[in-house]
């Protein structure tokens, strides 16, 4: 009994690690046999698992059998070649082998000294990625700016919204919170509205401007300018503009250059959300969709979408 309760040693890691790799490899070999969309009913798992945690350890094989019988039926197979819902979120063998290493080293990288390689590798790789995307030099870590990995694009927009809020409130005074206004098109991902709620932006001051087929569902600079002018005349404070390169529903691309100029002339923070289509922009033939990004204060793309990287890995750059 005493033996069974010991943590696994390195040799057991080797044995069970190999078994787990075999399990995953078999999963990939047979992935097309599964219905892409999980067929279970809500609450299915509660009936299959005990009410409280087991008191005794279980064998590794039994755990794998349970996963096969009880967990896989409740999985929607995002990695299936037959998966066409939402958006592509493709991992790769290279991606999850890297995840194994990351899990194995279990680095806690909240400051440089807690693991210098973590901070330095993050900065170097995000500089590489910034160069592949041809982001302006201000986004590179050599100066005041740089990239940082966030969990998701939703976190990224929240982080920059809070930074922008802090910046504007230092200028206009803390009491002005309820006058702050955020702008984006109505095609913007719902993460912006959630971020506004968390950041305490008055719900009526989150302007999601209608984009129509006349602009291919891109935000109209003229409409934006008019709305900002109206807001200024009633004493509101425009402070944050979010443009999208590749909207979730139709991959619409907002005109970054003109929007950025409007943001700058009104002293607003300009964030570019390229969560979905950003990966494609490393291809020279698609890079032009990001033209005007030089006007942005921050830029975000999801490596966990088209970049063969495990969920979740969202790259955020802020200008120095
Ligand atoms: N922005 C766009 C354009 C998206 O397509 C998505 C997700 O589909 C998001 C933001 C939110 O991404 P995440 O799930 O990483 O928060």
CSV table of C-alpha atoms and ligand atoms in Angstrom, one decimal:
chain,number,residue,atom,x,y,z
A,1,UNK,CA,0.0,0.0,0.0
A,2,UNK,CA,2.8,2.4,1.0
A,3,UNK,CA,4.5,1.8,-2.4
A,4,UNK,CA,1.3,2.4,-4.3
A,5,UNK,CA,0.9,5.9,-2.8
A,6,UNK,CA,4.4,7.1,-3.8
A,7,UNK,CA,4.6,9.7,-6.5
A,8,UNK,CA,5.7,8.2,-9.8
A,9,UNK,CA,9.5,8.1,-10.4
A,10,UNK,CA,11.4,8.9,-13.5
A,11,UNK,CA,11.2,5.3,-14.8
A,12,UNK,CA,7.4,5.2,-14.3
A,13,UNK,CA,7.3,8.6,-16.2
A,14,UNK,CA,9.1,6.8,-19.0
A,15,UNK,CA,6.7,3.9,-19.0
A,16,UNK,CA,3.5,5.8,-18.7
A,17,UNK,CA,4.7,8.7,-20.9
A,18,UNK,CA,5.2,6.2,-23.7
A,19,UNK,CA,1.8,4.7,-23.1
A,20,UNK,CA,0.2,8.2,-23.2
A,21,UNK,CA,2.0,9.0,-26.5
A,22,UNK,CA,0.7,5.7,-27.9
A,23,UNK,CA,-2.8,6.6,-26.7
A,24,UNK,CA,-2.6,10.0,-28.4
A,25,UNK,CA,-1.1,8.5,-31.6
A,26,UNK,CA,-3.9,6.0,-31.8
A,27,UNK,CA,-6.4,8.8,-31.3
A,28,UNK,CA,-5.0,10.7,-34.3
A,29,UNK,CA,-5.0,7.5,-36.4
A,30,UNK,CA,-8.6,6.9,-35.7
A,31,UNK,CA,-9.9,10.5,-35.3
A,32,UNK,CA,-12.0,10.3,-38.5
A,33,UNK,CA,-14.1,7.5,-37.0
A,34,UNK,CA,-15.5,9.8,-34.4
A,35,UNK,CA,-18.5,12.0,-35.0
A,36,UNK,CA,-17.0,15.5,-35.1
A,37,UNK,CA,-19.6,16.9,-32.9
A,38,UNK,CA,-20.0,15.2,-29.5
A,39,UNK,CA,-23.3,13.4,-29.4
A,40,UNK,CA,-23.8,13.4,-25.6
A,41,UNK,CA,-26.6,15.1,-23.7
A,42,UNK,CA,-25.8,17.8,-21.1
A,43,UNK,CA,-24.9,16.3,-17.7
A,44,UNK,CA,-23.9,13.0,-19.3
A,45,UNK,CA,-20.7,12.7,-17.3
A,46,UNK,CA,-22.1,13.0,-13.8
A,47,UNK,CA,-23.9,9.6,-14.3
A,48,UNK,CA,-20.6,8.0,-15.3
A,49,UNK,CA,-18.3,9.2,-12.6
A,50,UNK,CA,-18.5,8.6,-8.8
A,51,UNK,CA,-19.9,11.3,-6.6
A,52,UNK,CA,-16.6,12.0,-4.8
A,53,UNK,CA,-12.9,11.5,-5.4
A,54,UNK,CA,-11.7,7.9,-5.1
A,55,UNK,CA,-9.8,7.1,-1.9
A,56,UNK,CA,-7.6,4.5,-3.7
A,57,UNK,CA,-5.2,5.1,-6.6
A,58,UNK,CA,-6.2,3.6,-9.9
A,59,UNK,CA,-4.1,1.8,-12.5
A,60,UNK,CA,-2.8,3.8,-15.4
A,61,UNK,CA,-4.5,1.4,-17.9
A,62,UNK,CA,-7.8,1.8,-16.0
A,63,UNK,CA,-7.6,5.6,-16.3
A,64,UNK,CA,-6.9,5.3,-20.1
A,65,UNK,CA,-9.9,2.9,-20.4
A,66,UNK,CA,-12.1,5.5,-18.6
A,67,UNK,CA,-10.9,8.2,-21.0
A,68,UNK,CA,-11.7,6.1,-24.0
A,69,UNK,CA,-15.1,5.1,-22.7
A,70,UNK,CA,-16.3,8.1,-20.8
A,71,UNK,CA,-14.4,11.2,-21.9
A,72,UNK,CA,-13.8,10.8,-25.7
A,73,UNK,CA,-17.6,10.6,-26.3
A,74,UNK,CA,-17.9,14.0,-24.7
A,75,UNK,CA,-15.2,15.5,-26.9
A,76,UNK,CA,-15.9,17.6,-30.0
A,77,UNK,CA,-13.0,16.8,-32.2
A,78,UNK,CA,-11.5,20.1,-33.1
A,79,UNK,CA,-8.4,18.4,-34.7
A,80,UNK,CA,-10.5,16.2,-37.0
A,81,UNK,CA,-9.9,16.9,-40.7
A,82,UNK,CA,-13.8,16.9,-40.9
A,83,UNK,CA,-14.1,19.8,-38.4
A,84,UNK,CA,-15.4,23.0,-40.1
A,85,UNK,CA,-17.1,24.8,-37.2
A,86,UNK,CA,-16.2,28.2,-35.6
A,87,UNK,CA,-12.7,28.7,-36.9
A,88,UNK,CA,-9.6,26.5,-37.4
A,89,UNK,CA,-7.8,25.9,-34.1
A,90,UNK,CA,-5.1,23.5,-35.3
A,91,UNK,CA,-2.5,22.0,-33.2
A,92,UNK,CA,0.3,19.8,-34.6
A,93,UNK,CA,2.6,17.0,-33.4
A,94,UNK,CA,5.4,19.6,-33.0
A,95,UNK,CA,3.0,21.7,-31.0
A,96,UNK,CA,2.0,19.1,-28.5
A,97,UNK,CA,5.5,17.5,-28.2
A,98,UNK,CA,6.6,21.1,-27.2
A,99,UNK,CA,3.7,21.2,-24.7
A,100,UNK,CA,5.0,17.9,-23.1
A,101,UNK,CA,8.4,19.6,-22.5
A,102,UNK,CA,6.7,22.7,-21.1
A,103,UNK,CA,4.6,20.6,-18.8
A,104,UNK,CA,7.6,18.5,-17.8
A,105,UNK,CA,9.8,21.5,-16.9
A,106,UNK,CA,6.8,23.3,-15.3
A,107,UNK,CA,8.4,26.7,-15.3
A,108,UNK,CA,6.9,29.5,-13.3
A,109,UNK,CA,8.0,32.6,-15.2
A,110,UNK,CA,6.5,35.5,-13.4
A,111,UNK,CA,9.7,37.4,-13.3
A,112,UNK,CA,13.1,37.0,-15.0
A,113,UNK,CA,14.8,35.5,-12.0
A,114,UNK,CA,12.2,32.8,-11.5
A,115,UNK,CA,13.5,31.3,-14.8
A,116,UNK,CA,15.6,33.6,-17.0
A,117,UNK,CA,15.2,31.3,-20.1
A,118,UNK,CA,11.4,31.7,-20.0
A,119,UNK,CA,11.4,35.5,-20.2
A,120,UNK,CA,14.3,35.6,-22.7
A,121,UNK,CA,12.9,32.9,-25.0
A,122,UNK,CA,9.4,34.6,-25.0
A,123,UNK,CA,11.0,37.9,-26.0
A,124,UNK,CA,13.2,36.4,-28.7
A,125,UNK,CA,10.4,34.3,-30.3
A,126,UNK,CA,7.9,37.2,-30.2
A,127,UNK,CA,10.5,39.4,-31.9
A,128,UNK,CA,10.9,36.6,-34.6
A,129,UNK,CA,7.1,36.5,-35.0
A,130,UNK,CA,6.9,40.3,-35.1
A,131,UNK,CA,9.5,40.3,-37.9
A,132,UNK,CA,7.7,37.6,-39.8
A,133,UNK,CA,4.6,39.8,-39.6
A,134,UNK,CA,6.6,42.9,-40.5
A,135,UNK,CA,5.4,44.8,-37.5
A,136,UNK,CA,7.0,48.2,-37.1
A,137,UNK,CA,10.3,48.3,-35.1
A,138,UNK,CA,8.5,50.0,-32.2
A,139,UNK,CA,6.9,46.6,-31.4
A,140,UNK,CA,10.2,44.9,-31.0
A,141,UNK,CA,11.8,44.3,-27.6
A,142,UNK,CA,15.0,46.2,-28.5
A,143,UNK,CA,13.2,49.4,-27.5
A,144,UNK,CA,10.4,50.2,-25.1
A,145,UNK,CA,7.9,48.0,-26.8
A,146,UNK,CA,7.7,44.2,-27.3
A,147,UNK,CA,5.6,41.1,-27.3
A,148,UNK,CA,4.1,39.0,-24.5
A,149,UNK,CA,2.2,35.8,-24.6
A,150,UNK,CA,-1.4,36.0,-23.3
A,151,UNK,CA,-3.8,33.1,-22.9
A,152,UNK,CA,-6.4,34.3,-25.3
A,153,UNK,CA,-7.2,37.3,-27.5
A,154,UNK,CA,-9.9,38.1,-24.9
A,155,UNK,CA,-7.3,38.6,-22.3
A,156,UNK,CA,-5.1,40.6,-24.7
A,157,UNK,CA,-7.9,43.1,-25.4
A,158,UNK,CA,-8.7,43.4,-21.7
A,159,UNK,CA,-5.0,44.1,-20.9
A,160,UNK,CA,-4.6,46.9,-23.4
A,161,UNK,CA,-8.0,48.3,-22.6
A,162,UNK,CA,-7.0,48.6,-18.9
A,163,UNK,CA,-3.6,50.2,-20.0
A,164,UNK,CA,-5.5,52.7,-22.1
A,165,UNK,CA,-8.0,53.4,-19.3
A,166,UNK,CA,-5.2,54.0,-16.9
A,167,UNK,CA,-3.4,56.3,-19.3
A,168,UNK,CA,-6.4,58.5,-20.1
A,169,UNK,CA,-7.6,58.7,-16.4
A,170,UNK,CA,-4.1,59.9,-15.4
A,171,UNK,CA,-4.7,62.7,-17.9
A,172,UNK,CA,-8.3,63.6,-17.3
A,173,UNK,CA,-8.8,62.5,-13.6
A,174,UNK,CA,-10.2,59.4,-12.1
A,175,UNK,CA,-13.7,60.7,-11.8
A,176,UNK,CA,-14.1,60.7,-15.6
A,177,UNK,CA,-14.5,56.9,-15.9
A,178,UNK,CA,-18.1,57.1,-16.8
A,179,UNK,CA,-17.3,59.5,-19.7
A,180,UNK,CA,-14.9,57.2,-21.4
A,181,UNK,CA,-16.0,55.8,-24.8
A,182,UNK,CA,-14.8,52.8,-26.7
A,183,UNK,CA,-15.3,52.3,-30.5
A,184,UNK,CA,-15.3,49.3,-32.8
A,185,UNK,CA,-17.5,47.9,-35.6
A,186,UNK,CA,-20.5,45.7,-34.8
A,187,UNK,CA,-18.5,42.9,-36.4
A,188,UNK,CA,-15.9,43.0,-33.6
A,189,UNK,CA,-15.6,39.9,-31.5
A,190,UNK,CA,-17.7,39.9,-28.3
A,191,UNK,CA,-14.5,39.8,-26.2
A,192,UNK,CA,-14.4,43.6,-26.5
A,193,UNK,CA,-17.8,44.0,-24.8
A,194,UNK,CA,-16.7,41.6,-22.0
A,195,UNK,CA,-13.5,43.6,-21.5
A,196,UNK,CA,-15.5,46.8,-21.3
A,197,UNK,CA,-17.7,45.3,-18.6
A,198,UNK,CA,-14.7,44.2,-16.6
A,199,UNK,CA,-13.0,47.5,-17.1
A,200,UNK,CA,-16.1,49.4,-15.8
A,201,UNK,CA,-16.8,51.2,-19.1
A,202,UNK,CA,-20.4,52.4,-19.0
A,203,UNK,CA,-22.3,49.9,-21.2
A,204,UNK,CA,-23.8,52.8,-23.2
A,205,UNK,CA,-20.3,54.1,-24.0
A,206,UNK,CA,-19.3,51.0,-25.8
A,207,UNK,CA,-20.0,52.0,-29.4
A,208,UNK,CA,-20.3,49.1,-31.8
A,209,UNK,CA,-20.8,51.0,-35.1
A,210,UNK,CA,-22.9,49.3,-37.8
A,211,UNK,CA,-20.8,47.9,-40.7
A,212,UNK,CA,-22.6,46.9,-43.8
A,213,UNK,CA,-22.0,45.2,-47.1
A,214,UNK,CA,-21.3,48.6,-48.7
A,215,UNK,CA,-17.9,48.5,-46.9
A,216,UNK,CA,-17.5,44.7,-47.0
A,217,UNK,CA,-18.4,44.7,-43.3
A,218,UNK,CA,-15.4,46.9,-42.5
A,219,UNK,CA,-15.7,49.9,-40.1
A,220,UNK,CA,-16.3,53.1,-42.0
A,221,UNK,CA,-13.8,55.9,-41.0
A,222,UNK,CA,-16.4,58.6,-41.9
A,223,UNK,CA,-19.0,57.0,-39.6
A,224,UNK,CA,-16.4,56.7,-36.9
A,225,UNK,CA,-15.4,60.4,-37.2
A,226,UNK,CA,-19.0,61.6,-37.1
A,227,UNK,CA,-19.7,59.5,-34.0
A,228,UNK,CA,-16.6,60.7,-32.2
A,229,UNK,CA,-17.5,64.4,-33.0
A,230,UNK,CA,-21.0,63.8,-31.6
A,231,UNK,CA,-19.6,62.3,-28.5
A,232,UNK,CA,-17.2,65.1,-28.0
A,233,UNK,CA,-19.9,67.7,-28.2
A,234,UNK,CA,-21.8,66.1,-25.4
A,235,UNK,CA,-18.7,66.0,-23.2
A,236,UNK,CA,-17.7,62.4,-23.5
A,237,UNK,CA,-14.1,61.3,-23.8
A,238,UNK,CA,-13.2,58.9,-26.7
A,239,UNK,CA,-10.3,56.9,-25.6
A,240,UNK,CA,-10.1,53.4,-27.2
A,241,UNK,CA,-10.5,52.3,-30.8
A,242,UNK,CA,-10.4,48.6,-31.7
A,243,UNK,CA,-10.0,47.5,-35.4
A,244,UNK,CA,-10.2,44.0,-36.6
A,245,UNK,CA,-8.1,42.3,-39.3
A,246,UNK,CA,-10.3,39.3,-40.1
A,247,UNK,CA,-13.6,39.4,-38.3
A,248,UNK,CA,-14.9,36.1,-36.9
A,249,UNK,CA,-18.0,35.9,-39.0
A,250,UNK,CA,-16.8,37.1,-42.4
A,251,UNK,CA,-13.0,37.9,-42.2
A,252,UNK,CA,-13.7,41.6,-42.9
A,253,UNK,CA,-10.7,43.8,-42.6
A,254,UNK,CA,-11.0,47.3,-41.1
A,255,UNK,CA,-9.0,50.1,-42.9
A,256,UNK,CA,-6.2,50.4,-40.3
A,257,UNK,CA,-4.5,53.5,-41.8
A,258,UNK,CA,-7.5,55.8,-41.8
A,259,UNK,CA,-8.8,54.5,-38.5
A,260,UNK,CA,-5.4,54.9,-36.9
A,261,UNK,CA,-5.1,58.5,-38.0
A,262,UNK,CA,-8.5,59.3,-36.5
A,263,UNK,CA,-7.5,57.6,-33.2
A,264,UNK,CA,-4.3,59.5,-33.1
A,265,UNK,CA,-5.8,62.9,-33.8
A,266,UNK,CA,-8.3,62.3,-30.9
A,267,UNK,CA,-5.6,61.0,-28.5
A,268,UNK,CA,-7.1,57.5,-28.4
A,269,UNK,CA,-5.4,54.1,-27.9
A,270,UNK,CA,-5.6,52.1,-31.2
A,271,UNK,CA,-5.7,48.3,-30.8
A,272,UNK,CA,-5.7,45.9,-33.8
A,273,UNK,CA,-7.3,42.6,-33.2
A,274,UNK,CA,-5.9,40.1,-35.7
A,275,UNK,CA,-6.7,37.1,-33.5
A,276,UNK,CA,-8.2,35.1,-36.4
A,277,UNK,CA,-6.4,36.2,-39.6
A,278,UNK,CA,-3.1,37.4,-38.2
A,279,UNK,CA,-1.4,34.1,-38.8
A,280,UNK,CA,-2.2,34.3,-42.5
A,281,UNK,CA,-0.4,37.7,-42.7
A,282,UNK,CA,3.1,36.0,-42.4
A,283,UNK,CA,2.5,35.1,-46.0
A,284,UNK,CA,3.9,38.0,-48.2
A,285,UNK,CA,0.8,37.8,-50.4
A,286,UNK,CA,-1.5,38.5,-47.4
A,287,UNK,CA,0.6,41.0,-45.4
A,288,UNK,CA,-1.1,43.9,-47.1
A,289,UNK,CA,-4.2,43.3,-45.0
A,290,UNK,CA,-2.2,44.7,-42.1
A,291,UNK,CA,-1.1,47.8,-43.9
A,292,UNK,CA,-1.6,50.8,-41.5
A,293,UNK,CA,-0.6,48.7,-38.4
A,294,UNK,CA,2.2,51.3,-37.9
A,295,UNK,CA,-0.6,53.5,-36.5
A,296,UNK,CA,-1.5,51.0,-33.8
A,297,UNK,CA,-0.6,51.1,-30.2
A,298,UNK,CA,-1.1,47.4,-29.8
A,299,UNK,CA,-1.5,44.3,-32.0
A,300,UNK,CA,-2.7,40.8,-31.3
A,301,UNK,CA,-2.9,37.5,-33.1
A,302,UNK,CA,-3.7,34.0,-32.0
A,303,UNK,CA,-1.0,31.4,-32.5
A,304,UNK,CA,-3.7,28.9,-31.4
A,305,UNK,CA,-5.8,29.5,-34.5
A,306,UNK,CA,-3.9,28.9,-37.7
A,307,UNK,CA,-0.4,28.5,-36.4
A,308,UNK,CA,-0.3,24.8,-35.5
A,309,UNK,CA,0.1,25.7,-31.8
A,310,UNK,CA,-1.9,24.2,-28.9
A,311,UNK,CA,-4.7,26.2,-27.3
A,312,UNK,CA,-4.0,28.6,-25.7
A,313,UNK,CA,-1.4,30.9,-27.0
A,314,UNK,CA,-2.2,34.5,-28.0
A,315,UNK,CA,0.6,36.9,-29.0
A,316,UNK,CA,0.2,40.6,-27.9
A,317,UNK,CA,2.6,43.4,-28.9
A,318,UNK,CA,2.6,46.8,-27.4
A,319,UNK,CA,4.4,49.8,-28.9
A,320,UNK,CA,7.2,51.5,-27.0
B,1,LIG,N1,-11.1,38.3,-32.0
B,1,LIG,C1,-11.4,37.6,-33.1
B,1,LIG,C2,-11.4,38.3,-34.5
B,1,LIG,C3,-11.7,36.2,-33.0
B,1,LIG,O1,-12.0,35.5,-34.2
B,1,LIG,C4,-11.7,35.6,-31.8
B,1,LIG,C5,-12.0,34.2,-31.6
B,1,LIG,O2,-12.6,33.6,-32.5
B,1,LIG,C6,-11.3,36.4,-30.7
B,1,LIG,C7,-11.0,37.7,-30.8
B,1,LIG,C8,-11.3,35.8,-29.3
B,1,LIG,O3,-10.3,34.9,-29.2
B,1,LIG,P1,-9.9,34.0,-27.9
B,1,LIG,O4,-10.8,32.8,-28.0
B,1,LIG,O5,-8.4,33.7,-28.0
B,1,LIG,O6,-10.2,34.9,-26.7
